[in-house]
PDB file of C-alpha atoms in Angstrom:
ATOM      1  CA  MET A 542       6.005 -21.972 -14.861  1.00 38.00           C
ATOM      2  CA  THR A 543       3.952 -21.803 -11.453  1.00 42.00           C
ATOM      3  CA  ARG A 544       5.198 -19.887  -8.312  1.00 41.00           C
ATOM      4  CA  ALA A 545       6.988 -22.433  -6.933  1.00 44.00           C
ATOM      5  CA  GLN A 546       9.248 -23.312 -10.127  1.00 48.00           C
ATOM      6  CA  SER A 547      12.685 -21.683 -10.551  1.00 45.00           C
ATOM      7  CA  SER A 548      14.786 -20.715 -13.404  1.00 42.00           C
ATOM      8  CA  THR A 549      17.271 -22.639 -14.995  1.00 39.00           C
ATOM      9  CA  PRO A 550      21.143 -22.634 -13.539  1.00 35.00           C
ATOM     10  CA  GLN A 551      22.114 -20.621 -16.508  1.00 36.00           C
ATOM     11  CA  GLN A 552      20.102 -17.391 -15.361  1.00 46.00           C
ATOM     12  CA  MET A 553      21.654 -17.193 -12.011  1.00 52.00           C
ATOM     13  CA  LEU A 554      25.586 -17.561 -12.808  1.00 50.00           C
ATOM     14  CA  PRO A 555      27.736 -15.789 -10.094  1.00 59.00           C
ATOM     15  CA  THR A 556      28.802 -12.142 -10.811  1.00 71.00           C
ATOM     16  CA  SER A 557      32.657 -11.386 -10.710  1.00 86.00           C
ATOM     17  CA  SER A 558      33.782  -9.939  -7.362  1.00 88.00           C
ATOM     18  CA  ALA A 559      35.936  -7.766  -9.262  1.00 91.00           C
ATOM     19  CA  LEU A 560      32.883  -6.094 -11.137  1.00 93.00           C
ATOM     20  CA  LEU A 561      30.724  -6.227  -7.984  1.00 93.00           C
ATOM     21  CA  ALA A 562      33.783  -4.335  -6.116  1.00 94.00           C
ATOM     22  CA  LYS A 563      33.448  -1.346  -8.925  1.00 95.00           C
ATOM     23  CA  LEU A 564      29.891  -0.959  -8.709  1.00 96.00           C
ATOM     24  CA  HIS A 565      30.203  -0.753  -4.939  1.00 96.00           C
ATOM     25  CA  ARG A 566      32.697   2.384  -5.770  1.00 96.00           C
ATOM     26  CA  VAL A 567      30.817   4.258  -8.607  1.00 97.00           C
ATOM     27  CA  SER A 568      28.284   6.807  -8.503  1.00 97.00           C
ATOM     28  CA  PHE A 569      25.222   5.536 -10.149  1.00 97.00           C
ATOM     29  CA  PRO A 570      24.001   8.763 -11.737  1.00 97.00           C
ATOM     30  CA  THR A 571      27.074   9.098 -13.541  1.00 97.00           C
ATOM     31  CA  ILE A 572      26.168   5.973 -15.389  1.00 97.00           C
ATOM     32  CA  GLY A 573      23.148   7.942 -16.524  1.00 96.00           C
ATOM     33  CA  HIS A 574      25.863   9.958 -18.392  1.00 95.00           C
ATOM     34  CA  TYR A 575      26.230   6.962 -20.755  1.00 96.00           C
ATOM     35  CA  LEU A 576      23.316   4.885 -20.855  1.00 96.00           C
ATOM     36  CA  GLU A 577      19.437   5.147 -21.713  1.00 95.00           C
ATOM     37  CA  GLU A 578      18.195   1.905 -21.382  1.00 96.00           C
ATOM     38  CA  GLY A 579      17.718   0.217 -18.035  1.00 97.00           C
ATOM     39  CA  PHE A 580      16.669   2.894 -15.635  1.00 98.00           C
ATOM     40  CA  VAL A 581      13.357   2.183 -13.682  1.00 98.00           C
ATOM     41  CA  ASP A 582      10.346   4.443 -13.756  1.00 98.00           C
ATOM     42  CA  PRO A 583      11.529   7.136 -11.197  1.00 97.00           C
ATOM     43  CA  ALA A 584       8.404   6.934  -9.638  1.00 98.00           C
ATOM     44  CA  ILE A 585       9.572   3.639  -7.800  1.00 98.00           C
ATOM     45  CA  ARG A 586      11.613   5.511  -5.319  1.00 97.00           C
ATOM     46  CA  SER A 587      13.353   4.557  -2.160  1.00 98.00           C
ATOM     47  CA  LEU A 588      11.170   4.590   1.101  1.00 97.00           C
ATOM     48  CA  LEU A 589      14.204   5.033   3.428  1.00 97.00           C
ATOM     49  CA  SER A 590      16.986   7.751   3.598  1.00 96.00           C
ATOM     50  CA  ASP A 591      20.707   7.277   2.681  1.00 97.00           C
ATOM     51  CA  VAL A 592      20.706   3.910   0.850  1.00 97.00           C
ATOM     52  CA  ARG A 593      22.867   2.273  -1.557  1.00 97.00           C
ATOM     53  CA  VAL A 594      22.211  -1.332  -3.188  1.00 98.00           C
ATOM     54  CA  VAL A 595      24.283  -3.295  -5.359  1.00 98.00           C
ATOM     55  CA  GLY A 596      22.939  -6.781  -5.852  1.00 97.00           C
ATOM     56  CA  ARG A 597      21.833  -9.688  -7.831  1.00 96.00           C
ATOM     57  CA  ALA A 598      18.078  -9.757  -8.920  1.00 97.00           C
ATOM     58  CA  LEU A 599      15.700 -12.565  -7.731  1.00 97.00           C
ATOM     59  CA  THR A 600      12.210 -12.169  -9.401  1.00 97.00           C
ATOM     60  CA  VAL A 601       8.988 -12.891  -8.682  1.00 97.00           C
ATOM     61  CA  ARG A 602       5.739 -12.157 -10.390  1.00 96.00           C
ATOM     62  CA  ILE A 603       2.710 -12.055  -8.329  1.00 95.00           C
ATOM     63  CA  ALA A 604      -0.769 -12.409  -9.884  1.00 93.00           C
ATOM     64  CA  ASP A 605      -3.979 -12.344  -8.020  1.00 92.00           C
ATOM     65  CA  ALA A 606      -2.825 -10.708  -5.362  1.00 93.00           C
ATOM     66  CA  ASP A 607      -1.469 -14.004  -4.292  1.00 92.00           C
ATOM     67  CA  ALA A 608       0.799 -13.872  -0.882  1.00 92.00           C
ATOM     68  CA  VAL A 609       2.000 -17.088  -1.057  1.00 92.00           C
ATOM     69  CA  ALA A 610       3.833 -16.382  -3.991  1.00 92.00           C
ATOM     70  CA  MET A 611       5.993 -14.124  -2.076  1.00 95.00           C
ATOM     71  CA  ASN A 612       6.689 -16.515   0.461  1.00 94.00           C
ATOM     72  CA  HIS A 613       8.328 -18.996  -2.021  1.00 94.00           C
ATOM     73  CA  ALA A 614      10.323 -15.898  -3.368  1.00 96.00           C
ATOM     74  CA  LEU A 615      11.865 -15.360   0.494  1.00 97.00           C
ATOM     75  CA  ASN A 616      12.318 -18.883   0.576  1.00 96.00           C
ATOM     76  CA  ALA A 617      14.591 -18.650  -2.646  1.00 97.00           C
ATOM     77  CA  LEU A 618      16.850 -15.703  -1.349  1.00 97.00           C
ATOM     78  CA  THR A 619      20.320 -15.878  -1.104  1.00 96.00           C
ATOM     79  CA  PRO A 620      23.058 -13.515   0.418  1.00 96.00           C
ATOM     80  CA  GLY A 621      23.447 -10.466  -1.930  1.00 96.00           C
ATOM     81  CA  ASP A 622      20.145 -10.851  -3.973  1.00 97.00           C
ATOM     82  CA  VAL A 623      17.745  -7.988  -4.501  1.00 98.00           C
ATOM     83  CA  LEU A 624      14.110  -8.830  -4.439  1.00 98.00           C
ATOM     84  CA  ILE A 625      12.593  -7.790  -7.793  1.00 98.00           C
ATOM     85  CA  VAL A 626       8.561  -7.926  -7.405  1.00 98.00           C
ATOM     86  CA  ASP A 627       6.373  -7.582 -10.856  1.00 98.00           C
ATOM     87  CA  MET A 628       2.900  -6.921  -9.075  1.00 96.00           C
ATOM     88  CA  GLY A 629       1.532  -7.225 -12.661  1.00 95.00           C
ATOM     89  CA  GLY A 630      -0.035  -3.476 -12.789  1.00 96.00           C
ATOM     90  CA  ASP A 631      -1.496  -3.970  -9.084  1.00 96.00           C
ATOM     91  CA  ALA A 632      -1.124  -0.963  -7.399  1.00 95.00           C
ATOM     92  CA  VAL A 633      -3.300  -1.227  -4.611  1.00 97.00           C
ATOM     93  CA  HIS A 634      -2.462  -4.555  -2.586  1.00 97.00           C
ATOM     94  CA  ALA A 635       0.891  -4.461  -0.820  1.00 97.00           C
ATOM     95  CA  SER A 636       2.731  -7.586  -0.934  1.00 96.00           C
ATOM     96  CA  VAL A 637       5.896  -6.267   1.187  1.00 97.00           C
ATOM     97  CA  GLY A 638       5.498  -5.439   4.923  1.00 97.00           C
ATOM     98  CA  ALA A 639       7.163  -5.653   8.298  1.00 97.00           C
ATOM     99  CA  VAL A 640       7.476  -9.709   8.221  1.00 97.00           C
ATOM    100  CA  THR A 641       8.377  -9.803   4.374  1.00 97.00           C
ATOM    101  CA  SER A 642      11.349  -7.340   5.166  1.00 98.00           C
ATOM    102  CA  CYS A 643      12.416  -8.897   7.887  1.00 98.00           C
ATOM    103  CA  ALA A 644      12.680 -12.577   6.238  1.00 98.00           C
ATOM    104  CA  ALA A 645      14.367 -11.088   3.166  1.00 98.00           C
ATOM    105  CA  LEU A 646      17.119  -9.357   5.678  1.00 98.00           C
ATOM    106  CA  SER A 647      17.649 -12.557   7.485  1.00 97.00           C
ATOM    107  CA  ALA A 648      18.097 -14.508   4.141  1.00 97.00           C
ATOM    108  CA  GLY A 649      20.901 -12.010   3.486  1.00 98.00           C
ATOM    109  CA  ALA A 650      19.220 -10.012   0.630  1.00 98.00           C
ATOM    110  CA  VAL A 651      20.423  -6.348   0.154  1.00 98.00           C
ATOM    111  CA  GLY A 652      17.306  -4.654  -1.003  1.00 98.00           C
ATOM    112  CA  ILE A 653      13.961  -5.043  -2.387  1.00 98.00           C
ATOM    113  CA  VAL A 654      12.231  -3.193  -5.473  1.00 98.00           C
ATOM    114  CA  VAL A 655       8.331  -3.280  -5.955  1.00 98.00           C
ATOM    115  CA  ASP A 656       6.609  -2.163  -9.005  1.00 98.00           C
ATOM    116  CA  GLY A 657       3.588  -1.531  -6.570  1.00 98.00           C
ATOM    117  CA  VAL A 658       3.096  -0.582  -2.996  1.00 98.00           C
ATOM    118  CA  VAL A 659       4.368  -1.669   0.203  1.00 98.00           C
ATOM    119  CA  THR A 660       2.872  -1.501   3.824  1.00 98.00           C
ATOM    120  CA  ASP A 661       4.067  -1.164   7.265  1.00 98.00           C
ATOM    121  CA  ILE A 662       6.188   1.994   6.436  1.00 97.00           C
ATOM    122  CA  VAL A 663       7.472   2.643   9.806  1.00 97.00           C
ATOM    123  CA  GLU A 664       8.522  -0.874  10.721  1.00 97.00           C
ATOM    124  CA  LEU A 665      10.247  -0.986   7.038  1.00 97.00           C
ATOM    125  CA  ARG A 666      12.246   2.261   8.199  1.00 96.00           C
ATOM    126  CA  GLN A 667      13.141   0.687  11.591  1.00 96.00           C
ATOM    127  CA  GLY A 668      14.266  -2.633   9.770  1.00 96.00           C
ATOM    128  CA  GLY A 669      16.954  -0.796   7.545  1.00 94.00           C
ATOM    129  CA  LEU A 670      16.360  -3.154   4.632  1.00 98.00           C
ATOM    130  CA  PRO A 671      16.137  -0.513   1.367  1.00 98.00           C
ATOM    131  CA  VAL A 672      12.938  -0.838  -0.291  1.00 98.00           C
ATOM    132  CA  PHE A 673      11.687   0.895  -3.099  1.00 98.00           C
ATOM    133  CA  ALA A 674       8.026   1.207  -4.488  1.00 98.00           C
ATOM    134  CA  ARG A 675       5.352   3.517  -5.891  1.00 98.00           C
ATOM    135  CA  GLY A 676       3.797   4.111  -2.223  1.00 97.00           C
ATOM    136  CA  THR A 677       2.190   2.628   0.391  1.00 98.00           C
ATOM    137  CA  SER A 678      -1.291   0.895   1.149  1.00 97.00           C
ATOM    138  CA  ILE A 679      -3.003  -0.971   3.893  1.00 97.00           C
ATOM    139  CA  LEU A 680      -4.618  -3.153   1.605  1.00 97.00           C
ATOM    140  CA  THR A 681      -2.599  -6.206   1.475  1.00 97.00           C
ATOM    141  CA  THR A 682      -2.018  -9.550  -0.488  1.00 94.00           C
ATOM    142  CA  LYS A 683      -3.872 -12.535   0.553  1.00 91.00           C
ATOM    143  CA  LYS A 684      -3.278 -16.071   0.957  1.00 87.00           C
ATOM    144  CA  HIS A 685      -4.704 -17.324  -2.297  1.00 79.00           C
ATOM    145  CA  ASP A 686      -1.967 -20.030  -3.055  1.00 76.00           C
ATOM    146  CA  GLY A 687      -2.699 -19.754  -6.846  1.00 73.00           C
ATOM    147  CA  ASP A 688      -0.930 -21.102  -9.782  1.00 80.00           C
ATOM    148  CA  ASN A 689      -0.368 -17.843 -11.811  1.00 84.00           C
ATOM    149  CA  SER A 690       2.642 -16.339  -9.872  1.00 90.00           C
ATOM    150  CA  ALA A 691       6.452 -17.450 -10.575  1.00 93.00           C
ATOM    151  CA  ILE A 692       9.607 -17.031  -9.103  1.00 94.00           C
ATOM    152  CA  ASN A 693      13.179 -16.514 -11.203  1.00 95.00           C
ATOM    153  CA  VAL A 694      11.203 -15.797 -14.138  1.00 96.00           C
ATOM    154  CA  PRO A 695      11.566 -12.297 -16.453  1.00 96.00           C
ATOM    155  CA  VAL A 696       9.675  -9.714 -15.229  1.00 97.00           C
ATOM    156  CA  THR A 697       8.943  -6.238 -15.896  1.00 97.00           C
ATOM    157  CA  VAL A 698       9.271  -3.606 -13.277  1.00 98.00           C
ATOM    158  CA  GLY A 699       8.953   0.121 -13.743  1.00 97.00           C
ATOM    159  CA  GLY A 700       8.910  -0.598 -17.403  1.00 97.00           C
ATOM    160  CA  VAL A 701      12.467  -2.274 -17.327  1.00 98.00           C
ATOM    161  CA  SER A 702      12.755  -5.959 -18.289  1.00 97.00           C
ATOM    162  CA  VAL A 703      14.686  -7.510 -15.249  1.00 98.00           C
ATOM    163  CA  ASN A 704      16.203 -11.311 -15.616  1.00 97.00           C
ATOM    164  CA  PRO A 705      17.215 -13.338 -12.596  1.00 96.00           C
ATOM    165  CA  GLY A 706      20.927 -12.589 -12.270  1.00 95.00           C
ATOM    166  CA  ASP A 707      20.646  -9.138 -13.475  1.00 97.00           C
ATOM    167  CA  ILE A 708      22.456  -6.546 -11.668  1.00 97.00           C
ATOM    168  CA  VAL A 709      20.370  -4.051  -9.696  1.00 98.00           C
ATOM    169  CA  LEU A 710      22.017  -0.798  -8.574  1.00 98.00           C
ATOM    170  CA  ALA A 711      19.829   1.757  -6.615  1.00 98.00           C
ATOM    171  CA  ASP A 712      20.149   4.516  -4.226  1.00 98.00           C
ATOM    172  CA  ASP A 713      18.012   7.655  -3.146  1.00 97.00           C
ATOM    173  CA  ASN A 714      18.010   9.140  -6.753  1.00 97.00           C
ATOM    174  CA  GLY A 715      16.508   5.888  -8.214  1.00 97.00           C
ATOM    175  CA  VAL A 716      16.820   2.687  -9.513  1.00 98.00           C
ATOM    176  CA  LEU A 717      19.052   0.780 -12.293  1.00 98.00           C
ATOM    177  CA  VAL A 718      19.037  -2.685 -13.789  1.00 98.00           C
ATOM    178  CA  LEU A 719      21.775  -4.022 -15.936  1.00 97.00           C
ATOM    179  CA  THR A 720      23.097  -7.157 -17.347  1.00 96.00           C
ATOM    180  CA  PRO A 721      26.670  -8.317 -15.724  1.00 95.00           C
ATOM    181  CA  ASP A 722      27.901  -7.640 -19.472  1.00 94.00           C
ATOM    182  CA  GLY A 723      26.378  -4.256 -19.447  1.00 96.00           C
ATOM    183  CA  ALA A 724      27.608  -3.171 -16.393  1.00 96.00           C
ATOM    184  CA  ALA A 725      30.876  -4.176 -17.071  1.00 95.00           C
ATOM    185  CA  ASP A 726      31.040  -2.095 -20.178  1.00 95.00           C
ATOM    186  CA  VAL A 727      30.128   0.847 -18.333  1.00 96.00           C
ATOM    187  CA  VAL A 728      31.668   0.998 -15.009  1.00 96.00           C
ATOM    188  CA  ASP A 729      35.094   1.824 -15.991  1.00 96.00           C
ATOM    189  CA  LEU A 730      33.727   4.944 -17.901  1.00 96.00           C
ATOM    190  CA  ALA A 731      31.793   6.046 -15.299  1.00 96.00           C
ATOM    191  CA  LEU A 732      34.722   5.584 -12.435  1.00 96.00           C
ATOM    192  CA  ALA A 733      36.977   7.635 -14.536  1.00 96.00           C
ATOM    193  CA  SER A 734      34.135  10.272 -14.661  1.00 95.00           C
ATOM    194  CA  ASP A 735      33.754  10.165 -10.962  1.00 95.00           C
ATOM    195  CA  ALA A 736      37.536  10.360 -10.902  1.00 96.00           C
ATOM    196  CA  ALA A 737      37.715  13.601 -12.601  1.00 94.00           C
ATOM    197  CA  GLU A 738      34.734  15.312 -10.905  1.00 94.00           C
ATOM    198  CA  PRO A 739      36.484  16.904  -7.757  1.00 94.00           C
ATOM    199  CA  GLU A 740      38.606  18.886  -9.945  1.00 95.00           C
ATOM    200  CA  THR A 741      35.778  20.195 -12.325  1.00 94.00           C
ATOM    201  CA  LEU A 742      33.778  21.273  -9.037  1.00 96.00           C
ATOM    202  CA  ALA A 743      37.010  22.834  -7.558  1.00 96.00           C
ATOM    203  CA  ARG A 744      37.596  24.900 -10.793  1.00 94.00           C
ATOM    204  CA  LEU A 745      33.777  26.020 -10.599  1.00 94.00           C
ATOM    205  CA  ARG A 746      34.014  26.970  -7.049  1.00 96.00           C
ATOM    206  CA  ALA A 747      37.203  28.903  -7.870  1.00 96.00           C
ATOM    207  CA  GLY A 748      35.294  31.028 -10.160  1.00 95.00           C
ATOM    208  CA  GLU A 749      36.692  29.585 -13.568  1.00 93.00           C
ATOM    209  CA  ALA A 750      33.911  30.622 -16.411  1.00 94.00           C
ATOM    210  CA  VAL A 751      31.733  27.636 -17.260  1.00 92.00           C
ATOM    211  CA  ALA A 752      32.892  27.995 -20.620  1.00 90.00           C
ATOM    212  CA  ASP A 753      36.203  27.069 -19.646  1.00 90.00           C
ATOM    213  CA  VAL A 754      35.294  24.085 -17.609  1.00 92.00           C
ATOM    214  CA  LEU A 755      32.253  22.275 -19.324  1.00 90.00           C
ATOM    215  CA  TYR A 756      32.024  20.965 -22.921  1.00 87.00           C
ATOM    216  CA  MET A 757      30.033  23.532 -24.548  1.00 88.00           C
ATOM    217  CA  GLY A 758      29.619  21.782 -27.754  1.00 88.00           C
ATOM    218  CA  GLU A 759      30.309  23.238 -31.308  1.00 80.00           C
ATOM    219  CA  LYS A 760      27.006  24.829 -32.070  1.00 74.00           C
ATOM    220  CA  THR A 761      26.267  27.958 -30.376  1.00 73.00           C
ATOM    221  CA  ILE A 762      23.052  28.449 -28.590  1.00 74.00           C
ATOM    222  CA  ARG A 763      21.906  32.060 -28.164  1.00 70.00           C
ATOM    223  CA  PRO A 764      19.457  33.282 -25.455  1.00 68.00           C
TER     224      PRO A 764
END
């Protein structure tokens, strides 16, 4: 599949508004209490502060530092998408900068996640679109216009397989990718845990013993 080709419509089925509404309310780290899979390498971090992203993955695999492939991905973005960029292990060529971020924001994207580096960090922060990456570089991709890149295909980002239409949850703590079904399976558990947390904090602040507030298991761990 070349860069200009895209996935079949079945891979981009819409996510229910009810599920998205729940995901907007949940604390993402709470989900980490219930799952082990889908968590992107924590080295891929937010380059802006105080961000929160809930969206649908639009994927691009960039080969040979090909800047033209990114333009095809930007052209395919729709409102609510998160642009997921697989650089194929390229950790030196920046595929995202001021123009890329502006184009994505103008198309309605809610975030960008790059398994690689980005550039124009000052402008990215001024632009306001959440961007997650491994770092920054002043070496950028080029207008190679090759045939080895692709959009809307399965990719791997930060050790996690991402398919077009997957749910992307990201904040200052990191990035999590789930299938819509996977998100639906865990979100109610996480919301219930979030609802119980204020009482737990209140009891601890009131001086109750940790053993009376938190689950200690059935085994004794000695100092």
